[in-house]
mmCIF file of C-alpha atoms in Angstrom:
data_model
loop_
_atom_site.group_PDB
_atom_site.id
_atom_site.type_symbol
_atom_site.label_atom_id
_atom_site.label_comp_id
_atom_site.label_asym_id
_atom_site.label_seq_id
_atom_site.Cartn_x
_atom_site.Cartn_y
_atom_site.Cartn_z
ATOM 1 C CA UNK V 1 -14.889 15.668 3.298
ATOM 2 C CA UNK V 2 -11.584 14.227 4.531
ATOM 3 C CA UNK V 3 -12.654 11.243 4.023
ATOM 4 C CA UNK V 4 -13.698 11.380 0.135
ATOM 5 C CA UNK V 5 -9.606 12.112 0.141
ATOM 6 C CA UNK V 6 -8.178 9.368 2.271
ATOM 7 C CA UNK V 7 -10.632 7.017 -0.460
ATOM 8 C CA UNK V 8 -8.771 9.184 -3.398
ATOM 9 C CA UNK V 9 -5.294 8.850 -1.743
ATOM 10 C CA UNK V 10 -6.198 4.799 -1.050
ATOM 11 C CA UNK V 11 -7.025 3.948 -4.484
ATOM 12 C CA UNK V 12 -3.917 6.024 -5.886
ATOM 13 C CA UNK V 13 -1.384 4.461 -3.514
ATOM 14 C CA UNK V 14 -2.754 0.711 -4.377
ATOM 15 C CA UNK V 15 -2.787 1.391 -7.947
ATOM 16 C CA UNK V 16 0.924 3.023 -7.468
ATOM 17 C CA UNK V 17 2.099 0.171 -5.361
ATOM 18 C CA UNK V 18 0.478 -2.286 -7.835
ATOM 19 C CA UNK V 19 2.348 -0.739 -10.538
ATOM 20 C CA UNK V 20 5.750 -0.551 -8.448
ATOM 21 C CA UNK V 21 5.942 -4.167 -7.360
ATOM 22 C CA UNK V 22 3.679 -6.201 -9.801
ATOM 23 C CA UNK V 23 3.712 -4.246 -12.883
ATOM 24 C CA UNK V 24 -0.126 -3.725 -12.433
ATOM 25 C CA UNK V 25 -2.950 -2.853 -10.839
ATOM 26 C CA UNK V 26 -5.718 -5.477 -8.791
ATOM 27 C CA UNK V 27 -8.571 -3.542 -9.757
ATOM 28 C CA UNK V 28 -10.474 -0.451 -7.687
ATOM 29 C CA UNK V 29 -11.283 -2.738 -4.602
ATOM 30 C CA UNK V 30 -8.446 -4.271 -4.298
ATOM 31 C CA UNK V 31 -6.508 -1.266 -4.640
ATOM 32 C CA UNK V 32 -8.733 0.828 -2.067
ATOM 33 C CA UNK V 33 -7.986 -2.053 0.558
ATOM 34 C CA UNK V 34 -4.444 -2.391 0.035
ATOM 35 C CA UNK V 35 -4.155 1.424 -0.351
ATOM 36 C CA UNK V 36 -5.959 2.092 2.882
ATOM 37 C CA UNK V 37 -3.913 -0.318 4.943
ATOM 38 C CA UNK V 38 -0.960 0.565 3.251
ATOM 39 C CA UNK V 39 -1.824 3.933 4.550
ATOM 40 C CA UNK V 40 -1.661 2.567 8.122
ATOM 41 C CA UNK V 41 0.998 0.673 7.859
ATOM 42 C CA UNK V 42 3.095 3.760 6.473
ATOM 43 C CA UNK V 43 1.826 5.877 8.732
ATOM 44 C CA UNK V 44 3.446 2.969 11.268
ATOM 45 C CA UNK V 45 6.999 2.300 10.139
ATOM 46 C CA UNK V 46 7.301 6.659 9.533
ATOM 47 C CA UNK V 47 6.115 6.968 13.100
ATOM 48 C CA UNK V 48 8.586 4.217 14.422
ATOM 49 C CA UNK V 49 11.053 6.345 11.974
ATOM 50 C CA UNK V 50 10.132 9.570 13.750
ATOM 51 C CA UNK V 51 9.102 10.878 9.958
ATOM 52 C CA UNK V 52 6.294 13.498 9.953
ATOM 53 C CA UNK V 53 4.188 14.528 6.388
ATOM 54 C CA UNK V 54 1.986 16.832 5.982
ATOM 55 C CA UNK V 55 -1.006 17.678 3.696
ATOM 56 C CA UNK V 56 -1.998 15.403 0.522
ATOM 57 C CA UNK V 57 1.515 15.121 -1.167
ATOM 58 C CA UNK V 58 2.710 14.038 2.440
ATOM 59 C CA UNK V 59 -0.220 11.375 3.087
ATOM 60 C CA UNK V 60 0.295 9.897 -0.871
ATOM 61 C CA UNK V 61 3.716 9.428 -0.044
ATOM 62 C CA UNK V 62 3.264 7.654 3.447
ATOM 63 C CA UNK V 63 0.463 5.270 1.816
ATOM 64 C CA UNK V 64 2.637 4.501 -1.289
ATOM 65 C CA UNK V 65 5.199 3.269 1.109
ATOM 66 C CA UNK V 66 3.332 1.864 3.360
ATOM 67 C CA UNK V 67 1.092 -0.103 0.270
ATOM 68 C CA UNK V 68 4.658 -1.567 -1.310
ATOM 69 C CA UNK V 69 5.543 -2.566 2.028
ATOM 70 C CA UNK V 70 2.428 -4.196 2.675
ATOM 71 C CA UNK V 71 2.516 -6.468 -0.793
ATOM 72 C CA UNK V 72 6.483 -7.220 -0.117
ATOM 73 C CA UNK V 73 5.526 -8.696 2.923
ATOM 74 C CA UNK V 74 2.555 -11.020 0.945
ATOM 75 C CA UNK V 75 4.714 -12.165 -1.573
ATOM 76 C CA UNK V 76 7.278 -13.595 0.727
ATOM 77 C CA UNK V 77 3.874 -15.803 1.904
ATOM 78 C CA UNK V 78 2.807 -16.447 -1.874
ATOM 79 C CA UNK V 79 6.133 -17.786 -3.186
ATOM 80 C CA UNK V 80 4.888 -19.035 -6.516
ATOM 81 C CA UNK V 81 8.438 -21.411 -6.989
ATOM 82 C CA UNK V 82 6.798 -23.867 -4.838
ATOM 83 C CA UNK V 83 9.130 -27.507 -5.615
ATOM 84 C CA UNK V 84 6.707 -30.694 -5.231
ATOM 85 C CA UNK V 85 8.065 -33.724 -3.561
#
């Protein structure tokens, strides 16, 4: 059953994070994957923080975080002002 949430709490953290730092979303997959790994990487940087959550509001939180983190760091890879020489 938990993890039926952690899909729920994936695909509303990438859609969140989409929204945040792109003005919209990549569409379900894309926003389950970021979501998920955003979730990770959250959980990561609030452990390194020594930040504990709890319960659903707690995990949507972390993964939000963790998503916008997670697409900050691949659009300083995709820079789209790419200068031709």
């Amino acid at each position: 059953m938990y993890f039926i949430w952690y899909i729920l709490i994936g695909i509303l953290a990438g859609f969140v994070a989409g929204k945040i730092m792109r003005g919209g979303g990549f569409g379900i997959l894309v926003n389950l994957l970021v979501g998920i790994i955003g979730g990770l990487l959250g959980g990561w940087v609030f452990g390194l923080l020594g930040i504990a959550t709890a319960g659903i509001l707690g995990s949507l939180i972390t993964s939000i975080v963790g998503a916008v983190l997670l697409l900050w760091i691949v659009s300083l890879f995709n820079n789209p002002h790419k200068t031709e020489i």
